[in-house]
Amino acid sequence: MLIRYRYLERLDVKKYYKGKNFNLFLKSGYFINDKIKEDFERKAGKYLNNREFMGVSSGTNAIYLIFKMLNFKKDDEVIVPCLSWFSSFTAIKMAGCKVIGSDIDENLHLDLNEIKNKITKKTRAVLFVHFGGLCGNLKKIKKYLQKRKIILVEDCAQSFGTKIDNINSGCFGDFSAFSMNPMKVFGSLGEAGGISFKQKKIKDNFKLLRYAGIHNKEFCKIAELNHKIDNIHCNALEKNLHNLKQIINRRIKIANLYDKYLTNKIEKPVFYKNFSHNYYNYTIRTKQRSKLIKYLNQNNIETKINHKHLICDFPPFKKENKLKNFSNGKKIVNEILSLPIDENLKKKEIFYVIKKINYFFEKKL
Ligand SMILES: Cc1ncc(COP(=O)(O)O)c(C=O)c1O
């Protein structure tokens, strides 16, 4: 028995392949028309508290398009947490501005005090990453940024379907970016992403950016690439939106078992009241990480480190971040470990993981 950190075969996607809807879609032959896209976008927008929603080709491109839209200058600065997937940094850099890393708190989120330390006259935006699928505490941050006319962008690549006080992540920022590739809790059949925002009037500008700078198929206003989402993803995602609650509930049940039965010799994920988690990752912390990974591997349990390094340490970002201090981030990247979590995991598999971890700490292996 091999217990995977994440199963890439998805039950919801399999169900979709076998379903009537997929056959109807294939028979229709409409692989790139606008109607299928718009149907999905309307439903996703409704789900996100009636915000505007546009499908794009990936989460990376979603972030890129938001910052292209904002049209910042070369020296303008965007504050980003030092711990995230690379795209949170690269997409902003590609859109043409400076990316300034900031330290994270114990929940692996941007911290308001750290944001305050990093703000300069050139700060134009903050990218808040709901890391691991846990909704971050955005209310205070939003208020602080609003007062200073600094744009808040949410990176919801990992957090689709999570809420703060019953409001979905992706509904707090001026703009929000989503990834819906098959690894994500709300996943499609391949690479896919989305953007959400409040003002309807900028939708046409996003449409220009999404497809080669072309307006109404007749006029080219700016030079851009093609960032459109395929209809096959829109069709699958529209159906999968109905399964999302069920998938998240299943993941929460697994996480609850970890919370209850795992030894207290590790640090388990914490979170605040009224905040929800989709458990994209179940991240523990331990100083004995290397030994534990080795032991779990020997027992056929796959784990993953999300992530081993702070992004600021990599060549494209080193220069602008070299003097910055990320003391919490530096400590955290040496201790975090993601345990297997997936809606397909069976109860006996979860208890096997729990038993092995507890044994490792009891016996001081
Ligand atoms: C926090 C974060 N931002 C952005 C992305 C990029 O999304 P994509 O892989 O769809 O381009 C990811 C992908 O995992 C992510 O985790």
Tab-separated table of C-alpha atoms and ligand atoms in Angstrom:
chain	number	residue	atom	x	y	z
A	1	MET	CA	0.000	0.000	0.000
A	2	LEU	CA	1.412	3.402	-0.995
A	3	ILE	CA	-0.292	6.380	0.570
A	4	ARG	CA	0.128	9.315	-1.751
A	5	TYR	CA	0.485	12.868	-0.550
A	6	ARG	CA	-2.108	13.793	-3.140
A	7	TYR	CA	-3.940	11.537	-5.597
A	8	LEU	CA	-3.904	13.078	-9.046
A	9	GLU	CA	-6.753	10.913	-10.260
A	10	ARG	CA	-9.871	12.779	-9.285
A	11	LEU	CA	-13.170	11.127	-8.542
A	12	ASP	CA	-15.157	14.203	-9.510
A	13	VAL	CA	-13.355	14.376	-12.857
A	14	LYS	CA	-13.879	10.646	-13.482
A	15	LYS	CA	-17.558	11.074	-12.743
A	16	TYR	CA	-17.655	13.953	-15.203
A	17	TYR	CA	-15.995	11.905	-17.960
A	18	LYS	CA	-18.580	9.207	-17.583
A	19	GLY	CA	-21.467	11.658	-17.371
A	20	LYS	CA	-23.989	12.767	-19.949
A	21	ASN	CA	-22.724	16.311	-19.886
A	22	PHE	CA	-19.251	15.486	-21.185
A	23	ASN	CA	-20.685	13.524	-24.126
A	24	LEU	CA	-23.043	16.351	-24.948
A	25	PHE	CA	-20.105	18.755	-24.891
A	26	LEU	CA	-18.048	16.563	-27.253
A	27	LYS	CA	-20.986	16.110	-29.592
A	28	SER	CA	-21.637	19.860	-29.671
A	29	GLY	CA	-18.203	20.495	-31.190
A	30	TYR	CA	-18.142	23.932	-29.527
A	31	PHE	CA	-14.624	23.844	-28.180
A	32	ILE	CA	-13.869	27.541	-28.234
A	33	ASN	CA	-17.152	29.454	-28.521
A	34	ASP	CA	-18.033	32.105	-25.942
A	35	LYS	CA	-21.304	30.704	-24.602
A	36	ILE	CA	-19.817	27.787	-22.645
A	37	LYS	CA	-17.222	30.144	-21.136
A	38	GLU	CA	-19.829	32.709	-20.196
A	39	ASP	CA	-22.114	30.107	-18.576
A	40	PHE	CA	-19.288	28.967	-16.335
A	41	GLU	CA	-18.142	32.507	-15.584
A	42	ARG	CA	-21.655	33.533	-14.566
A	43	LYS	CA	-21.938	30.590	-12.156
A	44	ALA	CA	-18.466	31.093	-10.694
A	45	GLY	CA	-19.231	34.828	-10.268
A	46	LYS	CA	-22.482	34.010	-8.502
A	47	TYR	CA	-20.630	31.620	-6.200
A	48	LEU	CA	-18.176	34.419	-5.400
A	49	ASN	CA	-20.792	36.765	-3.958
A	50	ASN	CA	-21.847	38.014	-7.395
A	51	ARG	CA	-18.463	39.386	-8.353
A	52	GLU	CA	-17.268	39.474	-11.931
A	53	PHE	CA	-15.374	36.313	-12.881
A	54	MET	CA	-13.309	35.539	-15.946
A	55	GLY	CA	-11.722	32.207	-16.823
A	56	VAL	CA	-8.085	32.308	-17.953
A	57	SER	CA	-5.484	29.721	-18.902
A	58	SER	CA	-3.793	29.286	-15.472
A	59	GLY	CA	-3.386	30.737	-12.001
A	60	THR	CA	-0.019	32.192	-12.999
A	61	ASN	CA	-1.617	34.005	-15.914
A	62	ALA	CA	-4.444	35.186	-13.681
A	63	ILE	CA	-1.926	37.015	-11.453
A	64	TYR	CA	-0.021	38.299	-14.490
A	65	LEU	CA	-3.173	39.701	-16.123
A	66	ILE	CA	-4.263	41.455	-12.926
A	67	PHE	CA	-0.922	43.243	-12.696
A	68	LYS	CA	-0.860	44.009	-16.432
A	69	MET	CA	-4.281	45.551	-15.947
A	70	LEU	CA	-2.998	47.656	-13.045
A	71	ASN	CA	-0.278	48.947	-15.363
A	72	PHE	CA	2.268	49.753	-12.635
A	73	LYS	CA	5.621	51.307	-13.469
A	74	LYS	CA	9.018	49.639	-13.307
A	75	ASP	CA	9.856	51.008	-9.843
A	76	ASP	CA	6.416	50.435	-8.346
A	77	GLU	CA	6.447	47.864	-5.577
A	78	VAL	CA	4.172	44.952	-4.754
A	79	ILE	CA	4.441	43.242	-1.370
A	80	VAL	CA	4.223	39.433	-1.511
A	81	PRO	CA	4.676	36.804	1.248
A	82	CYS	CA	8.139	35.235	1.216
A	83	LEU	CA	6.540	31.761	1.297
A	84	SER	CA	4.358	30.888	-1.690
A	85	TRP	CA	4.468	29.077	-4.994
A	86	PHE	CA	6.959	30.748	-7.403
A	87	SER	CA	4.174	32.101	-9.617
A	88	SER	CA	3.107	34.617	-6.970
A	89	PHE	CA	6.462	36.326	-7.600
A	90	THR	CA	7.211	35.539	-11.238
A	91	ALA	CA	3.831	36.620	-12.618
A	92	ILE	CA	4.114	40.053	-10.974
A	93	LYS	CA	7.680	40.488	-12.161
A	94	MET	CA	6.628	39.542	-15.698
A	95	ALA	CA	3.922	42.204	-15.514
A	96	GLY	CA	6.742	44.715	-15.058
A	97	CYS	CA	7.045	45.770	-11.410
A	98	LYS	CA	9.176	45.113	-8.342
A	99	VAL	CA	8.292	42.228	-6.035
A	100	ILE	CA	9.076	42.847	-2.380
A	101	GLY	CA	9.008	39.784	-0.125
A	102	SER	CA	7.554	40.095	3.353
A	103	ASP	CA	7.734	37.802	6.377
A	104	ILE	CA	4.859	35.481	7.326
A	105	ASP	CA	3.042	34.695	10.558
A	106	GLU	CA	2.528	31.352	12.313
A	107	ASN	CA	-0.365	30.529	9.938
A	108	LEU	CA	1.957	31.014	6.951
A	109	HIS	CA	0.172	34.191	5.919
A	110	LEU	CA	1.290	37.766	5.375
A	111	ASP	CA	1.328	39.612	8.626
A	112	LEU	CA	-0.010	43.179	8.970
A	113	ASN	CA	2.980	44.347	11.037
A	114	GLU	CA	5.347	42.969	8.437
A	115	ILE	CA	3.379	44.689	5.671
A	116	LYS	CA	3.705	47.950	7.611
A	117	ASN	CA	7.485	47.430	7.751
A	118	LYS	CA	7.721	46.912	4.018
A	119	ILE	CA	5.508	49.742	2.813
A	120	THR	CA	7.320	52.604	1.058
A	121	LYS	CA	6.167	55.523	-1.067
A	122	LYS	CA	6.388	53.211	-4.058
A	123	THR	CA	4.128	50.455	-2.701
A	124	ARG	CA	1.157	50.099	-5.025
A	125	ALA	CA	-0.291	46.716	-4.082
A	126	VAL	CA	-0.168	43.758	-1.708
A	127	LEU	CA	-0.648	40.187	-2.891
A	128	PHE	CA	-2.199	38.160	-0.073
A	129	VAL	CA	-1.806	34.382	-0.483
A	130	HIS	CA	-4.333	32.159	1.307
A	131	PHE	CA	-1.570	29.635	1.829
A	132	GLY	CA	-2.413	25.941	2.078
A	133	GLY	CA	-6.126	26.655	1.614
A	134	LEU	CA	-6.630	28.423	4.935
A	135	CYS	CA	-8.423	31.735	4.617
A	136	GLY	CA	-6.230	34.504	5.938
A	137	ASN	CA	-7.211	37.268	8.294
A	138	LEU	CA	-7.834	39.955	5.726
A	139	LYS	CA	-10.202	42.387	7.363
A	140	LYS	CA	-7.610	44.464	9.209
A	141	ILE	CA	-5.183	44.324	6.300
A	142	LYS	CA	-7.871	45.473	3.889
A	143	LYS	CA	-8.817	48.412	6.114
A	144	TYR	CA	-5.197	49.464	6.506
A	145	LEU	CA	-4.502	49.299	2.768
A	146	GLN	CA	-7.730	51.052	1.790
A	147	LYS	CA	-6.788	54.058	3.915
A	148	ARG	CA	-3.518	54.323	1.999
A	149	LYS	CA	-5.031	53.649	-1.429
A	150	ILE	CA	-2.946	50.507	-1.812
A	151	ILE	CA	-4.549	47.776	-3.932
A	152	LEU	CA	-5.288	44.412	-2.327
A	153	VAL	CA	-4.966	41.376	-4.598
A	154	GLU	CA	-5.864	37.942	-3.244
A	155	ASP	CA	-3.985	34.898	-4.496
A	156	CYS	CA	-6.685	32.239	-4.052
A	157	ALA	CA	-4.882	29.588	-6.103
A	158	GLN	CA	-5.131	27.227	-3.121
A	159	SER	CA	-8.249	28.479	-1.374
A	160	PHE	CA	-11.275	28.220	-3.666
A	161	GLY	CA	-14.352	27.546	-1.535
A	162	THR	CA	-13.007	28.813	1.812
A	163	LYS	CA	-14.616	31.598	3.789
A	164	ILE	CA	-14.127	34.289	6.427
A	165	ASP	CA	-17.351	35.003	8.344
A	166	ASN	CA	-19.239	33.269	5.549
A	167	ILE	CA	-17.705	35.424	2.812
A	168	ASN	CA	-15.670	33.521	0.225
A	169	SER	CA	-11.963	34.054	-0.172
A	170	GLY	CA	-11.593	35.973	-3.402
A	171	CYS	CA	-14.307	38.460	-2.387
A	172	PHE	CA	-12.162	40.749	-0.226
A	173	GLY	CA	-9.536	42.001	-2.638
A	174	ASP	CA	-9.868	44.574	-5.381
A	175	PHE	CA	-8.814	41.661	-7.581
A	176	SER	CA	-8.408	37.937	-6.965
A	177	ALA	CA	-6.596	35.182	-8.823
A	178	PHE	CA	-7.525	31.476	-8.867
A	179	SER	CA	-5.893	28.309	-10.139
A	180	MET	CA	-8.067	25.345	-11.076
A	181	ASN	CA	-5.542	22.772	-12.247
A	182	PRO	CA	-6.252	19.145	-11.221
A	183	MET	CA	-4.156	19.396	-8.057
A	184	LYS	CA	-6.446	22.045	-6.668
A	185	VAL	CA	-9.474	21.356	-4.456
A	186	PHE	CA	-11.633	22.904	-7.180
A	187	GLY	CA	-9.877	21.326	-10.134
A	188	SER	CA	-10.355	20.906	-13.839
A	189	LEU	CA	-9.047	18.444	-16.432
A	190	GLY	CA	-5.809	20.353	-16.983
A	191	GLU	CA	-4.335	23.855	-16.634
A	192	ALA	CA	-6.973	26.463	-15.805
A	193	GLY	CA	-7.363	29.660	-13.819
A	194	GLY	CA	-9.621	32.621	-13.144
A	195	ILE	CA	-9.808	36.267	-12.117
A	196	SER	CA	-12.461	37.929	-10.008
A	197	PHE	CA	-13.094	41.633	-9.448
A	198	LYS	CA	-15.828	44.056	-8.467
A	199	GLN	CA	-16.158	46.582	-11.251
A	200	LYS	CA	-18.065	45.419	-14.302
A	201	LYS	CA	-16.708	48.320	-16.328
A	202	ILE	CA	-13.181	46.899	-16.426
A	203	LYS	CA	-14.305	43.553	-17.826
A	204	ASP	CA	-13.684	44.718	-21.392
A	205	ASN	CA	-10.130	45.700	-20.487
A	206	PHE	CA	-9.526	42.234	-19.068
A	207	LYS	CA	-10.990	40.720	-22.217
A	208	LEU	CA	-8.489	42.713	-24.265
A	209	LEU	CA	-5.615	41.458	-22.148
A	210	ARG	CA	-6.930	37.900	-22.170
A	211	TYR	CA	-6.937	37.619	-25.920
A	212	ALA	CA	-4.105	39.279	-27.802
A	213	GLY	CA	-5.249	42.866	-27.151
A	214	ILE	CA	-8.117	42.457	-29.595
A	215	HIS	CA	-11.427	44.295	-29.176
A	216	ASN	CA	-14.606	42.813	-30.666
A	217	LYS	CA	-12.548	40.657	-33.026
A	218	GLU	CA	-12.034	43.734	-35.184
A	219	PHE	CA	-9.595	46.118	-33.581
A	220	CYS	CA	-6.200	45.591	-31.959
A	221	LYS	CA	-5.560	48.026	-29.109
A	222	ILE	CA	-2.466	46.593	-27.412
A	223	ALA	CA	0.011	43.777	-27.953
A	224	GLU	CA	-0.685	40.752	-25.749
A	225	LEU	CA	-0.690	36.955	-25.857
A	226	ASN	CA	-3.564	34.474	-25.740
A	227	HIS	CA	-4.528	33.663	-22.138
A	228	LYS	CA	-7.979	32.182	-22.799
A	229	ILE	CA	-9.334	29.200	-20.924
A	230	ASP	CA	-10.490	26.181	-22.952
A	231	ASN	CA	-14.178	25.386	-23.059
A	232	ILE	CA	-13.546	21.840	-21.914
A	233	HIS	CA	-12.381	23.256	-18.558
A	234	CYS	CA	-15.323	25.630	-18.306
A	235	ASN	CA	-17.693	22.766	-18.970
A	236	ALA	CA	-16.037	20.491	-16.384
A	237	LEU	CA	-15.656	23.239	-13.771
A	238	GLU	CA	-19.259	24.318	-14.094
A	239	LYS	CA	-20.311	20.788	-13.176
A	240	ASN	CA	-17.640	20.379	-10.506
A	241	LEU	CA	-18.803	23.508	-8.726
A	242	HIS	CA	-21.766	21.412	-7.537
A	243	ASN	CA	-19.391	18.861	-5.963
A	244	LEU	CA	-17.116	21.389	-4.283
A	245	LYS	CA	-18.893	21.504	-0.915
A	246	GLN	CA	-18.863	17.719	-0.709
A	247	ILE	CA	-15.143	17.545	-1.568
A	248	ILE	CA	-14.223	20.198	1.022
A	249	ASN	CA	-16.333	18.479	3.694
A	250	ARG	CA	-14.541	15.203	3.040
A	251	ARG	CA	-11.153	16.896	3.394
A	252	ILE	CA	-12.264	18.592	6.620
A	253	LYS	CA	-13.276	15.190	8.034
A	254	ILE	CA	-9.807	13.813	7.275
A	255	ALA	CA	-8.149	16.869	8.833
A	256	ASN	CA	-10.332	16.481	11.928
A	257	LEU	CA	-9.018	12.940	12.377
A	258	TYR	CA	-5.437	14.189	12.094
A	259	ASP	CA	-6.232	16.994	14.578
A	260	LYS	CA	-7.758	14.604	17.070
A	261	TYR	CA	-5.458	11.602	16.921
A	262	LEU	CA	-2.010	12.871	15.911
A	263	THR	CA	0.478	13.259	18.738
A	264	ASN	CA	0.902	16.695	20.257
A	265	LYS	CA	4.646	16.346	19.738
A	266	ILE	CA	4.116	17.920	16.343
A	267	GLU	CA	2.560	21.320	15.700
A	268	LYS	CA	-0.757	20.935	13.923
A	269	PRO	CA	-2.388	23.590	11.752
A	270	VAL	CA	-4.153	26.270	13.734
A	271	PHE	CA	-6.831	28.598	12.639
A	272	TYR	CA	-9.090	31.346	13.761
A	273	LYS	CA	-12.761	31.138	14.665
A	274	ASN	CA	-15.149	31.858	11.769
A	275	PHE	CA	-12.473	31.096	9.200
A	276	SER	CA	-12.689	28.049	6.974
A	277	HIS	CA	-10.083	25.778	5.441
A	278	ASN	CA	-10.342	23.576	2.355
A	279	TYR	CA	-7.235	21.618	3.416
A	280	TYR	CA	-5.462	21.961	0.121
A	281	ASN	CA	-2.568	21.078	2.419
A	282	TYR	CA	-2.507	19.672	5.935
A	283	THR	CA	0.739	21.205	7.173
A	284	ILE	CA	2.411	20.098	10.373
A	285	ARG	CA	5.586	21.507	11.889
A	286	THR	CA	8.400	19.510	13.446
A	287	LYS	CA	12.105	20.022	14.091
A	288	GLN	CA	12.637	16.338	13.241
A	289	ARG	CA	11.413	16.719	9.675
A	290	SER	CA	14.163	14.905	7.733
A	291	LYS	CA	14.079	11.840	9.972
A	292	LEU	CA	10.283	11.764	9.921
A	293	ILE	CA	10.141	11.999	6.109
A	294	LYS	CA	12.625	9.140	5.818
A	295	TYR	CA	10.696	6.988	8.283
A	296	LEU	CA	7.353	7.655	6.598
A	297	ASN	CA	8.889	6.908	3.183
A	298	GLN	CA	10.131	3.574	4.485
A	299	ASN	CA	6.553	2.919	5.516
A	300	ASN	CA	5.146	3.841	2.098
A	301	ILE	CA	3.757	7.183	3.129
A	302	GLU	CA	4.453	10.035	0.757
A	303	THR	CA	4.789	13.559	2.173
A	304	LYS	CA	5.771	16.868	0.643
A	305	ILE	CA	7.469	20.064	1.709
A	306	ASN	CA	5.506	23.072	0.492
A	307	HIS	CA	8.032	24.759	0.154
A	308	LYS	CA	11.689	24.158	0.982
A	309	HIS	CA	12.931	27.685	0.271
A	310	LEU	CA	11.729	31.242	0.517
A	311	ILE	CA	11.152	32.607	-2.973
A	312	CYS	CA	13.217	35.719	-2.249
A	313	ASP	CA	16.320	33.485	-2.240
A	314	PHE	CA	16.037	32.723	-5.974
A	315	PRO	CA	17.982	34.594	-8.687
A	316	PRO	CA	15.199	36.762	-10.210
A	317	PHE	CA	14.279	38.242	-6.819
A	318	LYS	CA	17.502	38.190	-4.814
A	319	LYS	CA	18.618	41.686	-5.770
A	320	GLU	CA	15.555	43.557	-4.561
A	321	ASN	CA	15.183	41.417	-1.451
A	322	LYS	CA	18.768	40.922	-0.291
A	323	LEU	CA	18.648	43.212	2.730
A	324	LYS	CA	15.329	42.012	3.991
A	325	ASN	CA	14.955	39.862	7.035
A	326	PHE	CA	12.539	36.941	6.991
A	327	SER	CA	13.236	35.406	10.393
A	328	ASN	CA	9.873	33.650	10.796
A	329	GLY	CA	9.829	32.433	7.193
A	330	LYS	CA	13.382	31.079	7.499
A	331	LYS	CA	12.449	29.085	10.593
A	332	ILE	CA	9.156	27.854	9.132
A	333	VAL	CA	10.586	26.487	5.841
A	334	ASN	CA	12.838	24.195	7.849
A	335	GLU	CA	9.968	22.707	9.841
A	336	ILE	CA	6.865	22.440	7.633
A	337	LEU	CA	5.659	19.161	6.196
A	338	SER	CA	2.466	18.414	4.260
A	339	LEU	CA	0.805	15.118	5.163
A	340	PRO	CA	-1.307	13.109	2.717
A	341	ILE	CA	-4.662	14.798	2.314
A	342	ASP	CA	-7.082	14.043	-0.431
A	343	GLU	CA	-10.799	13.397	-0.607
A	344	ASN	CA	-10.016	9.907	-1.984
A	345	LEU	CA	-8.102	8.785	1.126
A	346	LYS	CA	-9.715	5.924	3.022
A	347	LYS	CA	-10.198	5.978	6.786
A	348	LYS	CA	-7.839	3.042	7.275
A	349	GLU	CA	-5.145	4.888	5.299
A	350	ILE	CA	-5.504	7.977	7.473
A	351	PHE	CA	-5.276	5.905	10.646
A	352	TYR	CA	-2.194	4.161	9.232
A	353	VAL	CA	-0.501	7.564	8.743
A	354	ILE	CA	-1.509	8.631	12.258
A	355	LYS	CA	-0.246	5.363	13.771
A	356	LYS	CA	3.134	5.644	12.045
A	357	ILE	CA	3.681	9.283	13.004
A	358	ASN	CA	2.695	8.684	16.616
A	359	TYR	CA	4.967	5.624	16.787
A	360	PHE	CA	7.883	7.650	15.408
A	361	PHE	CA	7.569	10.203	18.221
A	362	GLU	CA	6.737	7.721	21.011
A	363	LYS	CA	9.781	5.605	20.249
A	364	LYS	CA	11.922	8.667	19.577
A	365	LEU	CA	13.124	7.079	16.319
B	1	LIG	C1	-0.226	30.264	-4.305
B	1	LIG	C2	-0.200	29.961	-5.774
B	1	LIG	N1	-0.224	30.983	-6.645
B	1	LIG	C3	-0.224	30.774	-7.967
B	1	LIG	C4	-0.216	29.491	-8.488
B	1	LIG	C5	-0.148	29.298	-9.973
B	1	LIG	O1	-1.223	28.584	-10.501
B	1	LIG	P1	-1.050	27.717	-11.832
B	1	LIG	O2	-0.216	26.527	-11.509
B	1	LIG	O3	-2.460	27.360	-12.200
B	1	LIG	O4	-0.420	28.570	-12.848
B	1	LIG	C6	-0.192	28.392	-7.631
B	1	LIG	C7	-0.172	27.032	-8.146
B	1	LIG	O5	-0.151	26.069	-7.442
B	1	LIG	C8	-0.194	28.632	-6.236
B	1	LIG	O6	-0.171	27.629	-5.355
